[in-house]
Short mmCIF file of C-alpha atoms in Angstrom, two decimals:
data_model
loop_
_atom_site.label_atom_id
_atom_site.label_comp_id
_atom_site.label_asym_id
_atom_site.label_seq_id
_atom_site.Cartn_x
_atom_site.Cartn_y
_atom_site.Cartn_z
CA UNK R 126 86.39 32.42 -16.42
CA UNK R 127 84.67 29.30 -18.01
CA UNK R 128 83.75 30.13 -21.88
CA UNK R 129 79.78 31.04 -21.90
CA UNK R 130 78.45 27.78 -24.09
CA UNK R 131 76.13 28.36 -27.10
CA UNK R 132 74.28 25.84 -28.70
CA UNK R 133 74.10 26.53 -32.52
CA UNK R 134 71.12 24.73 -34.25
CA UNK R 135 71.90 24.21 -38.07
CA UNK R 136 68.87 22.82 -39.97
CA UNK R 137 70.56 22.12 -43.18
CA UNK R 138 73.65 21.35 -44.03
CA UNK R 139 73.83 23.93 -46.73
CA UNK R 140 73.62 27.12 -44.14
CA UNK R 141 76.72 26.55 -41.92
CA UNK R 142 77.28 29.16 -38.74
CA UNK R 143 80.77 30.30 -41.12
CA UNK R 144 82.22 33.59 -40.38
CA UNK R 145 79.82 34.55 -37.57
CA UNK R 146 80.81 31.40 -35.37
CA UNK R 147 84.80 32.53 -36.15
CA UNK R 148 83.19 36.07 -34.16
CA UNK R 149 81.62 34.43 -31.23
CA UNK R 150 84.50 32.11 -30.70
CA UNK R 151 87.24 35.02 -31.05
CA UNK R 152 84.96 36.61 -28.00
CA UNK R 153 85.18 33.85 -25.80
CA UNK R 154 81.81 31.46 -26.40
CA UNK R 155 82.07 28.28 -27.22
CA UNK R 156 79.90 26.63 -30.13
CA UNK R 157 78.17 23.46 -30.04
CA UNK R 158 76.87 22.71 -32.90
CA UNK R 159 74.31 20.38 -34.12
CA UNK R 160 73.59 19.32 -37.65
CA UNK R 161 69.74 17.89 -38.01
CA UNK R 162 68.62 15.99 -38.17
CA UNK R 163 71.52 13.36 -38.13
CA UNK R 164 72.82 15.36 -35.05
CA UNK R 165 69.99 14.98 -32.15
CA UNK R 166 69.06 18.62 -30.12
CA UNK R 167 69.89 18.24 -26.23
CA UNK R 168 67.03 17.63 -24.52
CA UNK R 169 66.95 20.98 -22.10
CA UNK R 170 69.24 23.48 -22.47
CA UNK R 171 71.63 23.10 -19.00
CA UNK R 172 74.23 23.74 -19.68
CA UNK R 173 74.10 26.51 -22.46
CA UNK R 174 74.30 30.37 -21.83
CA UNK R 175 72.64 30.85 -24.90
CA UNK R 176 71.19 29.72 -28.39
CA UNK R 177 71.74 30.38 -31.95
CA UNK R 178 69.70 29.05 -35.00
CA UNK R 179 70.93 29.27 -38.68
CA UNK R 180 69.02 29.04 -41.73
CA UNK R 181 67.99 26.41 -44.29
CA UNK R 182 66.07 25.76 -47.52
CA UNK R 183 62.79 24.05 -45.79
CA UNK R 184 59.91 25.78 -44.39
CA UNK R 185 59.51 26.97 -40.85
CA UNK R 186 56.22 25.03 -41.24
CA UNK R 187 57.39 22.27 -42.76
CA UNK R 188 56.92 19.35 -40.23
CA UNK R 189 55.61 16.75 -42.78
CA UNK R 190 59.01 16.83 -44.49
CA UNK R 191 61.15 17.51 -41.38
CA UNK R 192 58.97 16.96 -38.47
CA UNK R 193 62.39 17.45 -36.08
CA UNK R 194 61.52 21.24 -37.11
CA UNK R 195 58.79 20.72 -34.25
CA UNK R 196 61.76 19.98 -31.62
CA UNK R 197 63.62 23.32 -32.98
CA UNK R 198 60.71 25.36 -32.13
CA UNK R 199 59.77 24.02 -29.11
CA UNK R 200 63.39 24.43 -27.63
CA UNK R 201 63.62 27.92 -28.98
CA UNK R 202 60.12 28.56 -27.10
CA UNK R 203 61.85 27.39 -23.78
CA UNK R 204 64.95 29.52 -24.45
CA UNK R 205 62.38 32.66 -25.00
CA UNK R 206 60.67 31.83 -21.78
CA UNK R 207 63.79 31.29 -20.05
CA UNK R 208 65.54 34.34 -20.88
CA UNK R 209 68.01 32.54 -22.16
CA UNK R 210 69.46 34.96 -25.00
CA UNK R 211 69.02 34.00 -28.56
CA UNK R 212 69.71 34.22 -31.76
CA UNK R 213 67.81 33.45 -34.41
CA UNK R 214 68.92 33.50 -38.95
CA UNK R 215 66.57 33.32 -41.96
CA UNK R 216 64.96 30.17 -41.20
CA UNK R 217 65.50 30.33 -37.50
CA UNK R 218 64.05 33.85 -37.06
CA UNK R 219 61.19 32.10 -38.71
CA UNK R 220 61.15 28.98 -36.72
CA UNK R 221 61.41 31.80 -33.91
CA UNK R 222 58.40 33.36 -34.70
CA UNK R 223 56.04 30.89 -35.37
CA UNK R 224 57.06 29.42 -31.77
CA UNK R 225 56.36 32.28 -30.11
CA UNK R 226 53.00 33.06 -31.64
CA UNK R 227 53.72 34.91 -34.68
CA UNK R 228 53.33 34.01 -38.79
CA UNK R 229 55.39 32.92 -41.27
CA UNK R 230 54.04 32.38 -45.11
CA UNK R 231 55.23 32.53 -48.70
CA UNK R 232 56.07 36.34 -49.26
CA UNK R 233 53.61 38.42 -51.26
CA UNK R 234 56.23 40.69 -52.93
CA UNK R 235 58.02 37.48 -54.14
CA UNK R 236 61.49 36.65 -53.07
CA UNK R 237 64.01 38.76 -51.68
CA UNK R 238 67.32 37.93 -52.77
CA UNK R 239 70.90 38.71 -52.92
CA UNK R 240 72.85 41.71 -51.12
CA UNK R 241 70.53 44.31 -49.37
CA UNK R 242 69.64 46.84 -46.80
CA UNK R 243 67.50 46.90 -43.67
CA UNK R 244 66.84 50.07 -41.83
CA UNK R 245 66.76 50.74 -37.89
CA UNK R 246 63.03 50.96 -36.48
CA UNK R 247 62.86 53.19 -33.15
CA UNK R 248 62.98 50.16 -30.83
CA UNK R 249 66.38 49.42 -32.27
CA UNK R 250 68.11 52.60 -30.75
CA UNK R 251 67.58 51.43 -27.41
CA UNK R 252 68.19 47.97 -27.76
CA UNK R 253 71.42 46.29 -26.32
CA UNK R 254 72.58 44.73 -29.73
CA UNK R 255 71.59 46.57 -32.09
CA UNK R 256 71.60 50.30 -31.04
CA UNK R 257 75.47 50.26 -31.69
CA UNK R 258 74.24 49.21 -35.71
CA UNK R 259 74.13 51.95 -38.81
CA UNK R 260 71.00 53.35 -39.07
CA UNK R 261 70.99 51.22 -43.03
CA UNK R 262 72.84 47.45 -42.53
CA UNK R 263 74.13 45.50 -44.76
CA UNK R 264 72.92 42.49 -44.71
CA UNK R 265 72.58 39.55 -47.32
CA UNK R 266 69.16 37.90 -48.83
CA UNK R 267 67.71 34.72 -49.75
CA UNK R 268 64.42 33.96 -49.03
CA UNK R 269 61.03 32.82 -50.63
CA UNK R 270 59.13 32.93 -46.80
CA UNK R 271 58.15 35.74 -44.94
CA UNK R 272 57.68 36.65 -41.07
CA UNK R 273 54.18 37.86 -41.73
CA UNK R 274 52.88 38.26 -38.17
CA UNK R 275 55.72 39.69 -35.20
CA UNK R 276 55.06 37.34 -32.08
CA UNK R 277 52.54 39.31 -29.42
CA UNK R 278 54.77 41.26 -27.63
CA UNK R 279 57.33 41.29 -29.77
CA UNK R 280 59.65 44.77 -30.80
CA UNK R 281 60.48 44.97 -34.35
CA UNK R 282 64.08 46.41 -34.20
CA UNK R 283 64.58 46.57 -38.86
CA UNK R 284 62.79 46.70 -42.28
CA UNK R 285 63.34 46.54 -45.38
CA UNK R 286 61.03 47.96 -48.01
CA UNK R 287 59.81 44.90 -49.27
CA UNK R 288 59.23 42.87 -46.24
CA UNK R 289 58.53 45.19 -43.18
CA UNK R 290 59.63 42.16 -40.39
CA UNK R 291 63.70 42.05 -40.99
CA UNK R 292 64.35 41.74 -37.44
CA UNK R 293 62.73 41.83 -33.89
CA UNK R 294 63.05 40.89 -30.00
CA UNK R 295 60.76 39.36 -27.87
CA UNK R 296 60.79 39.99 -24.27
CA UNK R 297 64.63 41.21 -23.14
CA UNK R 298 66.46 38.52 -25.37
CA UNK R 299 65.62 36.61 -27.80
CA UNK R 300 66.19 37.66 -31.03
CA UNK R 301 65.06 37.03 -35.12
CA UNK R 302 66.44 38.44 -38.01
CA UNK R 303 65.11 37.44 -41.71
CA UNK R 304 68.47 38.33 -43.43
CA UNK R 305 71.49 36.63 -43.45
CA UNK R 306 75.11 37.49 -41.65
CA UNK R 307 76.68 34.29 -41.50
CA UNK R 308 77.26 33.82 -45.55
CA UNK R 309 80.07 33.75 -47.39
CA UNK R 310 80.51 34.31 -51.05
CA UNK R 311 80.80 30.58 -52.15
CA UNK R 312 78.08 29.49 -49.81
CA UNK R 313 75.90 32.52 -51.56
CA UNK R 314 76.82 31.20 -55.07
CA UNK R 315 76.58 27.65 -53.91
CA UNK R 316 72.83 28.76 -53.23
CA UNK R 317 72.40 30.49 -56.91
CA UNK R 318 73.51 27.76 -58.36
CA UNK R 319 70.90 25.34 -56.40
CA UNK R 320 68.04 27.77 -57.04
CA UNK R 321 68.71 29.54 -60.72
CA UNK R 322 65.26 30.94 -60.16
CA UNK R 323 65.21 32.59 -57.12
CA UNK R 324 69.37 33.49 -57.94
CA UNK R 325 67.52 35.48 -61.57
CA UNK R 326 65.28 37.66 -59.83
CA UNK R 327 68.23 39.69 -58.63
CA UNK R 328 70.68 42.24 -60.31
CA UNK R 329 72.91 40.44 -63.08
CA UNK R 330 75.68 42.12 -61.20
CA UNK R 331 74.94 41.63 -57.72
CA UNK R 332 75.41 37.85 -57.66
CA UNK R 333 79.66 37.87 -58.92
CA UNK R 334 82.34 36.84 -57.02
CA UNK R 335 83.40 40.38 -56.91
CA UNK R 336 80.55 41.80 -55.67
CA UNK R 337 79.85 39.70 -52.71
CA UNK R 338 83.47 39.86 -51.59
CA UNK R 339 82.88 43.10 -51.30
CA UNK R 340 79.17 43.15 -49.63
CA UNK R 341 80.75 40.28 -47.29
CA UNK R 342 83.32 42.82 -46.26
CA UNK R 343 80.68 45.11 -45.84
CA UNK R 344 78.38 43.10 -43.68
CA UNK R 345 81.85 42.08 -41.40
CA UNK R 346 82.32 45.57 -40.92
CA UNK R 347 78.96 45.82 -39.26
CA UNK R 348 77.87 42.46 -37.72
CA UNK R 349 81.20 40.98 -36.11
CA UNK R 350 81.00 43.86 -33.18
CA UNK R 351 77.27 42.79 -32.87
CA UNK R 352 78.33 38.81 -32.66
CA UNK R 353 80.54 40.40 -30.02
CA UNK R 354 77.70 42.57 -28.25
CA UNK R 355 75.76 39.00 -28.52
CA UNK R 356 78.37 37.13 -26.76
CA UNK R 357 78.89 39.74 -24.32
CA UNK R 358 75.10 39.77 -23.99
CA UNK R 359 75.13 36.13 -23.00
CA UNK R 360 78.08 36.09 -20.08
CA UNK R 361 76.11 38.67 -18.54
CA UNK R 362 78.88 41.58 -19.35
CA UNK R 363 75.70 43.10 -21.23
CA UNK R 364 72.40 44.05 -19.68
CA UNK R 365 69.81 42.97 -22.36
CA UNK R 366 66.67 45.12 -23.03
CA UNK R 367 64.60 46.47 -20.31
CA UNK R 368 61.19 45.27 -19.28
CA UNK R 369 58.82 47.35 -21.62
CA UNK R 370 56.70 49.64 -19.46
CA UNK R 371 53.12 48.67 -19.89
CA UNK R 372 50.57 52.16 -19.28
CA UNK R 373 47.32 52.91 -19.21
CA UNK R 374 45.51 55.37 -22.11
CA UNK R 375 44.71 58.79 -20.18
CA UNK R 376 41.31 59.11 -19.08
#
């Protein structure tokens, strides 16, 4: 069988697709991965079996600085519509969002940084990828923005207490999550030590070399089966979500 092809969008150089590209690889996908904006998107997605976007430290608004972000969402709109499934980090579940109709803005309870926990909605114990997950993930932080508005339509699958939008669905495959999987401890400290004042609002603890080798463990544990489940998702070995029923109110 030919290797189901992802595209991986990386918007910054400082969020690569680390250990979670070793976990689609080591079930069969292969990664193509472009690194904007020096690296130009394809122009249509023939070709790929399905899409993943990483995170960066821009804005998923920010099109006067990085106007290529307008490209990003517009081929993560025609994935959506496609069915084509998705994937979707920090500032991609963002970028996600926004394209399909939803909000993002600067978060009202401030940043939410460093190793954390999201919690299974309803929606998610159905759902193809993540029904498999603990009902609490571990997952890793490191944001200032905020997915303030789920797209119409859209299932939210995890929260967190601070920021209710951790992860959703729209339609039967495309997914956004807010938080973080593909990290590694340096990358995580490289980030700290870029932005001491988002890296201070977090336990003095929770930020060492020991800790996140051990959250990192933690958060391989629980999201290398699901990179699996994704890839699995995109050969087509995986049904994705069913059609949502739509009813009427009783009379």
């Amino acid at each position: 069988m030919t290797a189901p092809k992802l595209l991986v969008i990386q918007p910054d150089a400082s969020d690569p697709i680390g250990p979670l590209g070793d976990w689609l690889t080591e079930a069969g996908a292969e990664l193509d991965i472009r690194l904007l904006p020096d690296q130009k998107l394809p122009a249509d997605l023939d070709g790929y079996a399905g899409v993943v976007c990483l995170g960066g430290g821009m804005g998923a608004n920010d099109d006067g600085d990085h106007p290529w972000l307008a490209d990003v969402r517009k081929l993560l709109s025609k994935a959506a519509g496609a069915r084509i499934p998705t994937l979707a980090i920090c500032l991609g579940g963002q970028l996600l969002a926004v394209a399909l109709g939803g909000s993002v803005a600067t978060g009202d309870q401030g940043p939410e940084v460093g190793p954390g926990l999201v919690s299974k909605k309803d929606a998610a114990w159905t759902d193809p990828l993540f029904a498999d997950l603990p009902l609490m993930q571990d997952v890793l932080q490191f944001h200032n923005d905020a997915i303030t508005r789920l797209p119409p339509g859209a299932e939210l699958l995890a929260s967190s207490p601070r920021y209710a939008h951790q992860a959703f669905r729209f339609d039967r495959c495309a997914y956004g999550v807010q938080f973080h999987i593909e990290t590694t401890p340096d990358v995580v400290l490289d980030w700290a030590r870029q932005s001491p004042e988002m890296a201070e609002l977090t336990r003095p603890d929770a930020l060492t070399p020991e800790n996140l080798a051990r959250v990192h463990a933690d958060i391989t544990e629980t999201w290398r089966p699901f990179a699996h489940r994704f890839v699995r998702l995109v050969s087509g070995d995986l049904a994705p979500a069913a059609d949502r029923q739509r009813t009427l109110p009783m009379a």
